[in-house]
Amino acid sequence: MPKPSTSPPILMQINPNSLTSEAYRSLRFNIEFSDFEHEVKTIAITSANRGEGKTTTALNLAVAYAQMGKKVVLLDADLRKPSVHIAFGGDSSRGLTSFLNERSSMNEIIHESYVDGLSIIIAGAIPPNPSELLASKQMNVLLAELKNSYDLIIIDTPPVLMLTDAKVVASKCDGVLLVVEYGKVKRREGKKVKDELMLAKAKLIGVVLNKINTQDADDYS
Ligand SMILES: Nc1ncnc2c1ncn2[C@@H]1O[C@H](COP(=O)(O)OP(=O)(O)O)[C@@H](O)[C@H]1O
Ligand SMILES: [Mg+2]
């Protein structure tokens, strides 16, 4: 896959063999110093398909920002296959869906994590109507409140192809990061995802090429 010459920039390439904080620090650095810095407070992380590395990127990016001294909240909006609660443990009943259903207050769904400065909102019980919940006014209320209390809100979402959830969430965010598994996503698919995000009025702030092996990564330098 050739390196795209037009924006958005490929922020970085994450090597399977160097899943270190250094890689995520440079991703963070690139976002910090991109043109979008002043307006990027809510970032949706998505991809074309499952398994490309959305959750891994969301988690590590959140940790990298927290380690930099930012007040960060990681929100699991993948209501189809949530996984942030697996990484952080804790009570899996109260989360985003209980807030969106107006059964829990914001304080009840925000939990401190074992990483200083990083709070977590897990997905909660899987609802029958994820897209509608994510599109609700209550979701806007949550994002507005979180923006008041945190420097950065990182949002994990389902894949873009075949589901509207990620587009709904991305359209409410300041920016969206697209995670692309190297060698897996066809050009046609990649374009479709980009077009769909643009149609949803999401602002694509970058593409993360994930799971590049060291050999291939050398080809890029
Ligand atoms: N850069 C990487 N190097 C090696 N393995 C990775 C990398 N990114 C993700 N993975 C692995 O790939 C699998 C899918 O990643 P995950 O973040 O859960 O994807 P998604 O959230 O997009 O479905 C997981 O087993 C994860 O550990
Ligand atoms: Mg995931």
PDB file of C-alpha atoms and ligand atoms in Angstrom:
ATOM      1  CA  MET A   1       0.000   0.000   0.000  1.00  0.00           C
ATOM      2  CA  PRO A   2       1.641   3.290  -1.029  1.00  0.00           C
ATOM      3  CA  LYS A   3       1.942   6.077   1.488  1.00  0.00           C
ATOM      4  CA  PRO A   4      -0.873   8.564   0.756  1.00  0.00           C
ATOM      5  CA  SER A   5       0.474  11.920  -0.313  1.00  0.00           C
ATOM      6  CA  THR A   6      -2.589  13.927   0.664  1.00  0.00           C
ATOM      7  CA  SER A   7      -3.960  14.799   4.087  1.00  0.00           C
ATOM      8  CA  PRO A   8      -4.894  13.464   6.558  1.00  0.00           C
ATOM      9  CA  PRO A   9      -1.382  12.468   7.486  1.00  0.00           C
ATOM     10  CA  ILE A  10      -0.428   9.013   8.556  1.00  0.00           C
ATOM     11  CA  LEU A  11       0.429   9.885  12.093  1.00  0.00           C
ATOM     12  CA  MET A  12       2.591   6.902  12.758  1.00  0.00           C
ATOM     13  CA  GLN A  13       3.097   3.237  12.142  1.00  0.00           C
ATOM     14  CA  ILE A  14       2.757   0.875  15.049  1.00  0.00           C
ATOM     15  CA  ASN A  15       4.997  -2.178  14.881  1.00  0.00           C
ATOM     16  CA  PRO A  16       3.796  -5.408  16.447  1.00  0.00           C
ATOM     17  CA  ASN A  17       7.274  -5.890  17.829  1.00  0.00           C
ATOM     18  CA  SER A  18       7.436  -2.535  19.488  1.00  0.00           C
ATOM     19  CA  LEU A  19       4.112  -2.152  21.223  1.00  0.00           C
ATOM     20  CA  THR A  20       5.845   0.262  23.518  1.00  0.00           C
ATOM     21  CA  SER A  21       4.723   3.516  24.959  1.00  0.00           C
ATOM     22  CA  GLU A  22       7.236   5.213  22.676  1.00  0.00           C
ATOM     23  CA  ALA A  23       5.091   4.451  19.629  1.00  0.00           C
ATOM     24  CA  TYR A  24       2.010   5.892  21.285  1.00  0.00           C
ATOM     25  CA  ARG A  25       3.946   8.870  22.593  1.00  0.00           C
ATOM     26  CA  SER A  26       4.840   9.781  19.051  1.00  0.00           C
ATOM     27  CA  LEU A  27       1.216   9.367  17.969  1.00  0.00           C
ATOM     28  CA  ARG A  28       0.220  11.693  20.797  1.00  0.00           C
ATOM     29  CA  PHE A  29       2.958  14.104  19.821  1.00  0.00           C
ATOM     30  CA  ASN A  30       1.706  14.190  16.247  1.00  0.00           C
ATOM     31  CA  ILE A  31      -1.827  14.990  17.319  1.00  0.00           C
ATOM     32  CA  GLU A  32      -0.548  17.691  19.683  1.00  0.00           C
ATOM     33  CA  PHE A  33       1.330  19.364  16.893  1.00  0.00           C
ATOM     34  CA  SER A  34      -1.167  18.888  14.107  1.00  0.00           C
ATOM     35  CA  ASP A  35      -3.118  21.881  12.861  1.00  0.00           C
ATOM     36  CA  PHE A  36      -6.155  20.630  14.698  1.00  0.00           C
ATOM     37  CA  GLU A  37      -4.687  20.981  18.167  1.00  0.00           C
ATOM     38  CA  HIS A  38      -6.779  23.913  19.318  1.00  0.00           C
ATOM     39  CA  GLU A  39     -10.081  22.219  18.655  1.00  0.00           C
ATOM     40  CA  VAL A  40      -9.406  18.547  19.308  1.00  0.00           C
ATOM     41  CA  LYS A  41     -10.775  17.539  22.679  1.00  0.00           C
ATOM     42  CA  THR A  42     -12.965  14.625  21.696  1.00  0.00           C
ATOM     43  CA  ILE A  43     -11.346  11.971  19.496  1.00  0.00           C
ATOM     44  CA  ALA A  44     -13.225   8.963  18.102  1.00  0.00           C
ATOM     45  CA  ILE A  45     -11.068   5.959  17.200  1.00  0.00           C
ATOM     46  CA  THR A  46     -12.440   3.742  14.460  1.00  0.00           C
ATOM     47  CA  SER A  47     -11.554   1.423  11.576  1.00  0.00           C
ATOM     48  CA  ALA A  48     -13.151  -0.312   8.617  1.00  0.00           C
ATOM     49  CA  ASN A  49     -13.368  -3.747  10.241  1.00  0.00           C
ATOM     50  CA  ARG A  50     -13.045  -5.500  13.582  1.00  0.00           C
ATOM     51  CA  GLY A  51      -9.655  -6.532  14.870  1.00  0.00           C
ATOM     52  CA  GLU A  52      -7.615  -3.791  13.199  1.00  0.00           C
ATOM     53  CA  GLY A  53      -6.552  -2.313  16.542  1.00  0.00           C
ATOM     54  CA  LYS A  54      -9.093   0.341  17.560  1.00  0.00           C
ATOM     55  CA  THR A  55      -9.234  -0.610  21.214  1.00  0.00           C
ATOM     56  CA  THR A  56      -5.467  -1.123  21.451  1.00  0.00           C
ATOM     57  CA  THR A  57      -4.866   2.324  19.956  1.00  0.00           C
ATOM     58  CA  ALA A  58      -7.539   3.997  22.105  1.00  0.00           C
ATOM     59  CA  LEU A  59      -6.154   2.482  25.324  1.00  0.00           C
ATOM     60  CA  ASN A  60      -2.545   3.265  24.619  1.00  0.00           C
ATOM     61  CA  LEU A  61      -3.215   6.740  23.352  1.00  0.00           C
ATOM     62  CA  ALA A  62      -5.243   7.482  26.482  1.00  0.00           C
ATOM     63  CA  VAL A  63      -2.392   6.232  28.677  1.00  0.00           C
ATOM     64  CA  ALA A  64       0.179   8.242  26.712  1.00  0.00           C
ATOM     65  CA  TYR A  65      -1.817  11.457  27.204  1.00  0.00           C
ATOM     66  CA  ALA A  66      -2.394  10.766  30.899  1.00  0.00           C
ATOM     67  CA  GLN A  67       1.330  10.186  31.381  1.00  0.00           C
ATOM     68  CA  MET A  68       1.912  13.575  29.874  1.00  0.00           C
ATOM     69  CA  GLY A  69      -0.134  15.098  32.700  1.00  0.00           C
ATOM     70  CA  LYS A  70      -3.416  15.557  30.833  1.00  0.00           C
ATOM     71  CA  LYS A  71      -6.718  14.715  32.464  1.00  0.00           C
ATOM     72  CA  VAL A  72      -8.060  12.022  30.157  1.00  0.00           C
ATOM     73  CA  VAL A  73     -11.219   9.944  30.000  1.00  0.00           C
ATOM     74  CA  LEU A  74     -11.476   6.813  27.874  1.00  0.00           C
ATOM     75  CA  LEU A  75     -15.066   6.135  26.812  1.00  0.00           C
ATOM     76  CA  ASP A  76     -16.129   2.760  25.444  1.00  0.00           C
ATOM     77  CA  ALA A  77     -18.744   3.498  22.774  1.00  0.00           C
ATOM     78  CA  ASP A  78     -18.341   0.099  21.122  1.00  0.00           C
ATOM     79  CA  LEU A  79     -21.733  -1.055  22.335  1.00  0.00           C
ATOM     80  CA  ARG A  80     -21.623  -4.088  20.025  1.00  0.00           C
ATOM     81  CA  LYS A  81     -18.455  -5.654  21.370  1.00  0.00           C
ATOM     82  CA  PRO A  82     -17.237  -3.589  24.311  1.00  0.00           C
ATOM     83  CA  SER A  83     -13.780  -4.305  25.657  1.00  0.00           C
ATOM     84  CA  VAL A  84     -12.431  -1.428  27.745  1.00  0.00           C
ATOM     85  CA  HIS A  85     -13.869  -3.082  30.893  1.00  0.00           C
ATOM     86  CA  ILE A  86     -11.756  -6.154  30.128  1.00  0.00           C
ATOM     87  CA  ALA A  87      -8.580  -4.088  30.191  1.00  0.00           C
ATOM     88  CA  PHE A  88      -9.474  -2.214  33.356  1.00  0.00           C
ATOM     89  CA  GLY A  89     -11.768  -4.572  35.233  1.00  0.00           C
ATOM     90  CA  GLY A  90     -14.310  -3.329  37.745  1.00  0.00           C
ATOM     91  CA  ASP A  91     -18.079  -3.149  37.803  1.00  0.00           C
ATOM     92  CA  SER A  92     -19.289  -3.825  34.274  1.00  0.00           C
ATOM     93  CA  SER A  93     -22.960  -3.023  34.839  1.00  0.00           C
ATOM     94  CA  ARG A  94     -22.831   0.754  35.078  1.00  0.00           C
ATOM     95  CA  GLY A  95     -21.459   2.471  32.054  1.00  0.00           C
ATOM     96  CA  LEU A  96     -22.280   4.559  29.025  1.00  0.00           C
ATOM     97  CA  THR A  97     -25.579   2.771  28.330  1.00  0.00           C
ATOM     98  CA  SER A  98     -26.935   3.290  31.846  1.00  0.00           C
ATOM     99  CA  PHE A  99     -26.193   7.017  31.531  1.00  0.00           C
ATOM    100  CA  LEU A 100     -27.793   7.192  28.070  1.00  0.00           C
ATOM    101  CA  ASN A 101     -30.843   5.373  29.429  1.00  0.00           C
ATOM    102  CA  GLU A 102     -30.917   7.920  32.251  1.00  0.00           C
ATOM    103  CA  ARG A 103     -30.499   5.281  34.908  1.00  0.00           C
ATOM    104  CA  SER A 104     -27.120   6.456  36.201  1.00  0.00           C
ATOM    105  CA  SER A 105     -25.606   9.859  36.846  1.00  0.00           C
ATOM    106  CA  MET A 106     -22.315  10.909  35.321  1.00  0.00           C
ATOM    107  CA  ASN A 107     -20.498  10.458  38.620  1.00  0.00           C
ATOM    108  CA  GLU A 108     -21.724   6.898  38.844  1.00  0.00           C
ATOM    109  CA  ILE A 109     -20.256   5.879  35.504  1.00  0.00           C
ATOM    110  CA  ILE A 110     -16.827   7.532  35.708  1.00  0.00           C
ATOM    111  CA  HIS A 111     -14.165   5.380  37.352  1.00  0.00           C
ATOM    112  CA  GLU A 112     -10.559   6.074  38.118  1.00  0.00           C
ATOM    113  CA  SER A 113      -8.151   3.660  36.486  1.00  0.00           C
ATOM    114  CA  TYR A 114      -4.834   2.380  37.781  1.00  0.00           C
ATOM    115  CA  VAL A 115      -3.168   4.959  35.548  1.00  0.00           C
ATOM    116  CA  ASP A 116      -2.841   8.372  37.182  1.00  0.00           C
ATOM    117  CA  GLY A 117      -4.947  10.958  35.373  1.00  0.00           C
ATOM    118  CA  LEU A 118      -6.875   8.406  33.342  1.00  0.00           C
ATOM    119  CA  SER A 119     -10.572   7.857  34.016  1.00  0.00           C
ATOM    120  CA  ILE A 120     -12.662   5.192  32.357  1.00  0.00           C
ATOM    121  CA  ILE A 121     -16.275   4.945  31.263  1.00  0.00           C
ATOM    122  CA  ILE A 122     -17.085   1.390  30.283  1.00  0.00           C
ATOM    123  CA  ALA A 123     -19.880   0.513  27.837  1.00  0.00           C
ATOM    124  CA  GLY A 124     -22.268  -1.041  30.378  1.00  0.00           C
ATOM    125  CA  ALA A 125     -25.040  -3.485  29.537  1.00  0.00           C
ATOM    126  CA  ILE A 126     -25.363  -4.092  25.790  1.00  0.00           C
ATOM    127  CA  PRO A 127     -28.609  -2.428  24.612  1.00  0.00           C
ATOM    128  CA  PRO A 128     -30.937  -3.534  21.791  1.00  0.00           C
ATOM    129  CA  ASN A 129     -30.626  -0.142  20.084  1.00  0.00           C
ATOM    130  CA  PRO A 130     -26.980   1.034  20.181  1.00  0.00           C
ATOM    131  CA  SER A 131     -27.214   3.460  17.242  1.00  0.00           C
ATOM    132  CA  GLU A 132     -30.218   5.293  18.631  1.00  0.00           C
ATOM    133  CA  LEU A 133     -28.666   5.579  22.068  1.00  0.00           C
ATOM    134  CA  LEU A 134     -25.450   6.973  20.631  1.00  0.00           C
ATOM    135  CA  ALA A 135     -27.431   9.438  18.507  1.00  0.00           C
ATOM    136  CA  SER A 136     -29.468  10.636  21.494  1.00  0.00           C
ATOM    137  CA  LYS A 137     -29.385  14.095  23.062  1.00  0.00           C
ATOM    138  CA  GLN A 138     -28.170  12.463  26.234  1.00  0.00           C
ATOM    139  CA  MET A 139     -24.950  11.545  24.395  1.00  0.00           C
ATOM    140  CA  ASN A 140     -24.446  15.232  23.559  1.00  0.00           C
ATOM    141  CA  VAL A 141     -25.029  16.076  27.207  1.00  0.00           C
ATOM    142  CA  LEU A 142     -22.375  13.579  28.247  1.00  0.00           C
ATOM    143  CA  LEU A 143     -19.780  14.841  25.769  1.00  0.00           C
ATOM    144  CA  ALA A 144     -20.412  18.469  26.742  1.00  0.00           C
ATOM    145  CA  GLU A 145     -20.025  17.626  30.452  1.00  0.00           C
ATOM    146  CA  LEU A 146     -16.888  15.597  29.841  1.00  0.00           C
ATOM    147  CA  LYS A 147     -15.386  18.452  27.838  1.00  0.00           C
ATOM    148  CA  ASN A 148     -15.852  20.677  30.886  1.00  0.00           C
ATOM    149  CA  SER A 149     -14.063  18.294  33.207  1.00  0.00           C
ATOM    150  CA  TYR A 150     -11.348  16.690  31.049  1.00  0.00           C
ATOM    151  CA  ASP A 151      -8.575  17.805  28.742  1.00  0.00           C
ATOM    152  CA  LEU A 152      -9.185  14.933  26.375  1.00  0.00           C
ATOM    153  CA  ILE A 153     -11.955  12.410  25.690  1.00  0.00           C
ATOM    154  CA  ILE A 154     -10.869   9.332  23.723  1.00  0.00           C
ATOM    155  CA  ILE A 155     -13.720   7.246  22.373  1.00  0.00           C
ATOM    156  CA  ASP A 156     -13.526   3.627  21.245  1.00  0.00           C
ATOM    157  CA  THR A 157     -16.163   2.721  18.615  1.00  0.00           C
ATOM    158  CA  PRO A 158     -17.287  -0.233  16.461  1.00  0.00           C
ATOM    159  CA  PRO A 159     -16.075  -0.577  12.854  1.00  0.00           C
ATOM    160  CA  VAL A 160     -17.436   1.870  10.281  1.00  0.00           C
ATOM    161  CA  LEU A 161     -18.419  -0.633   7.591  1.00  0.00           C
ATOM    162  CA  MET A 162     -21.923  -2.051   8.038  1.00  0.00           C
ATOM    163  CA  LEU A 163     -22.782  -0.136  11.236  1.00  0.00           C
ATOM    164  CA  THR A 164     -23.772   3.485  11.731  1.00  0.00           C
ATOM    165  CA  ASP A 165     -22.561   3.719  15.352  1.00  0.00           C
ATOM    166  CA  ALA A 166     -19.046   4.957  14.646  1.00  0.00           C
ATOM    167  CA  LYS A 167     -20.277   7.554  12.184  1.00  0.00           C
ATOM    168  CA  VAL A 168     -22.823   8.805  14.715  1.00  0.00           C
ATOM    169  CA  VAL A 169     -20.149   9.136  17.394  1.00  0.00           C
ATOM    170  CA  ALA A 170     -17.502  10.578  15.055  1.00  0.00           C
ATOM    171  CA  SER A 171     -19.903  13.267  13.891  1.00  0.00           C
ATOM    172  CA  LYS A 172     -20.204  14.449  17.499  1.00  0.00           C
ATOM    173  CA  CYS A 173     -16.429  14.546  18.020  1.00  0.00           C
ATOM    174  CA  ASP A 174     -13.801  17.149  17.186  1.00  0.00           C
ATOM    175  CA  GLY A 175     -11.823  14.577  15.261  1.00  0.00           C
ATOM    176  CA  VAL A 176     -11.648  10.944  14.224  1.00  0.00           C
ATOM    177  CA  LEU A 177      -8.574   8.735  13.986  1.00  0.00           C
ATOM    178  CA  LEU A 178      -8.804   5.867  11.532  1.00  0.00           C
ATOM    179  CA  VAL A 179      -6.870   2.733  12.457  1.00  0.00           C
ATOM    180  CA  VAL A 180      -5.910   0.702   9.398  1.00  0.00           C
ATOM    181  CA  GLU A 181      -4.436  -2.768   9.715  1.00  0.00           C
ATOM    182  CA  TYR A 182      -1.555  -2.827   7.317  1.00  0.00           C
ATOM    183  CA  GLY A 183      -2.161  -5.091   4.338  1.00  0.00           C
ATOM    184  CA  LYS A 184      -5.705  -5.976   5.362  1.00  0.00           C
ATOM    185  CA  VAL A 185      -7.845  -3.112   4.177  1.00  0.00           C
ATOM    186  CA  LYS A 186      -8.403  -2.889   0.452  1.00  0.00           C
ATOM    187  CA  ARG A 187      -8.050   0.508  -1.188  1.00  0.00           C
ATOM    188  CA  ARG A 188     -11.745   0.422  -2.127  1.00  0.00           C
ATOM    189  CA  GLU A 189     -12.728  -0.269   1.486  1.00  0.00           C
ATOM    190  CA  GLY A 190     -10.486   2.462   2.784  1.00  0.00           C
ATOM    191  CA  LYS A 191     -12.019   4.963   0.426  1.00  0.00           C
ATOM    192  CA  LYS A 192     -15.534   3.878   1.381  1.00  0.00           C
ATOM    193  CA  VAL A 193     -14.758   4.411   5.065  1.00  0.00           C
ATOM    194  CA  LYS A 194     -13.279   7.829   4.380  1.00  0.00           C
ATOM    195  CA  ASP A 195     -16.293   8.818   2.236  1.00  0.00           C
ATOM    196  CA  GLU A 196     -18.755   7.600   4.850  1.00  0.00           C
ATOM    197  CA  LEU A 197     -16.996   9.513   7.608  1.00  0.00           C
ATOM    198  CA  MET A 198     -16.982  12.652   5.480  1.00  0.00           C
ATOM    199  CA  LEU A 199     -20.675  12.223   4.688  1.00  0.00           C
ATOM    200  CA  ALA A 200     -21.300  11.982   8.413  1.00  0.00           C
ATOM    201  CA  LYS A 201     -19.428  15.293   8.776  1.00  0.00           C
ATOM    202  CA  ALA A 202     -16.680  13.714  10.818  1.00  0.00           C
ATOM    203  CA  LYS A 203     -13.282  15.393  10.735  1.00  0.00           C
ATOM    204  CA  LEU A 204     -10.596  12.866   9.888  1.00  0.00           C
ATOM    205  CA  ILE A 205      -7.495  14.003  11.771  1.00  0.00           C
ATOM    206  CA  GLY A 206      -5.275  11.097  10.861  1.00  0.00           C
ATOM    207  CA  VAL A 207      -4.727   7.516   9.880  1.00  0.00           C
ATOM    208  CA  VAL A 208      -2.814   5.072  12.063  1.00  0.00           C
ATOM    209  CA  LEU A 209      -1.221   2.259  10.080  1.00  0.00           C
ATOM    210  CA  ASN A 210      -1.257  -0.609  12.546  1.00  0.00           C
ATOM    211  CA  LYS A 211       0.435  -3.993  12.757  1.00  0.00           C
ATOM    212  CA  ILE A 212       3.173  -3.220  10.298  1.00  0.00           C
ATOM    213  CA  ASN A 213       5.958  -5.706  10.725  1.00  0.00           C
ATOM    214  CA  THR A 214       9.462  -4.396  11.145  1.00  0.00           C
ATOM    215  CA  GLN A 215      10.521  -5.410   7.662  1.00  0.00           C
ATOM    216  CA  ASP A 216       7.663  -3.518   6.040  1.00  0.00           C
ATOM    217  CA  ALA A 217       8.139  -0.539   8.325  1.00  0.00           C
ATOM    218  CA  ASP A 218      11.720  -0.260   7.106  1.00  0.00           C
ATOM    219  CA  ASP A 219      10.392   0.083   3.571  1.00  0.00           C
ATOM    220  CA  TYR A 220       8.686   3.297   4.602  1.00  0.00           C
ATOM    221  CA  SER A 221      11.769   5.059   5.885  1.00  0.00           C
TER     222      SER A 221
HETATM  223  N1  LIG B   1       0.155  -2.997  16.835  1.00  0.00           N
HETATM  224  C1  LIG B   1      -0.210  -4.205  17.198  1.00  0.00           C
HETATM  225  N2  LIG B   1       0.669  -5.208  17.246  1.00  0.00           N
HETATM  226  C2  LIG B   1       0.315  -6.448  17.596  1.00  0.00           C
HETATM  227  N3  LIG B   1      -0.928  -6.809  17.929  1.00  0.00           N
HETATM  228  C3  LIG B   1      -1.867  -5.863  17.904  1.00  0.00           C
HETATM  229  C4  LIG B   1      -1.572  -4.507  17.546  1.00  0.00           C
HETATM  230  N4  LIG B   1      -2.725  -3.796  17.597  1.00  0.00           N
HETATM  231  C5  LIG B   1      -3.683  -4.672  17.976  1.00  0.00           C
HETATM  232  N5  LIG B   1      -3.178  -5.894  18.169  1.00  0.00           N
HETATM  233  C6  LIG B   1      -3.927  -7.120  18.548  1.00  0.00           C
HETATM  234  O1  LIG B   1      -4.920  -7.366  17.565  1.00  0.00           O
HETATM  235  C7  LIG B   1      -6.139  -7.816  18.160  1.00  0.00           C
HETATM  236  C8  LIG B   1      -7.266  -6.878  17.812  1.00  0.00           C
HETATM  237  O2  LIG B   1      -6.983  -5.594  18.368  1.00  0.00           O
HETATM  238  P1  LIG B   1      -8.126  -4.683  18.977  1.00  0.00           P
HETATM  239  O3  LIG B   1      -7.458  -3.435  19.473  1.00  0.00           O
HETATM  240  O4  LIG B   1      -8.952  -5.427  19.952  1.00  0.00           O
HETATM  241  O5  LIG B   1      -8.966  -4.383  17.662  1.00  0.00           O
HETATM  242  P2  LIG B   1     -10.407  -3.721  17.492  1.00  0.00           P
HETATM  243  O6  LIG B   1     -10.708  -2.959  18.735  1.00  0.00           O
HETATM  244  O7  LIG B   1     -10.242  -2.831  16.291  1.00  0.00           O
HETATM  245  O8  LIG B   1     -11.373  -4.833  17.214  1.00  0.00           O
HETATM  246  C9  LIG B   1      -5.857  -7.881  19.653  1.00  0.00           C
HETATM  247  O9  LIG B   1      -5.524  -9.203  19.977  1.00  0.00           O
HETATM  248  C10 LIG B   1      -4.685  -6.948  19.853  1.00  0.00           C
HETATM  249  O10 LIG B   1      -3.906  -7.319  20.955  1.00  0.00           O
HETATM  250 MG    MG B   2     -12.325  -3.063  20.007  1.00  0.00          MG
END
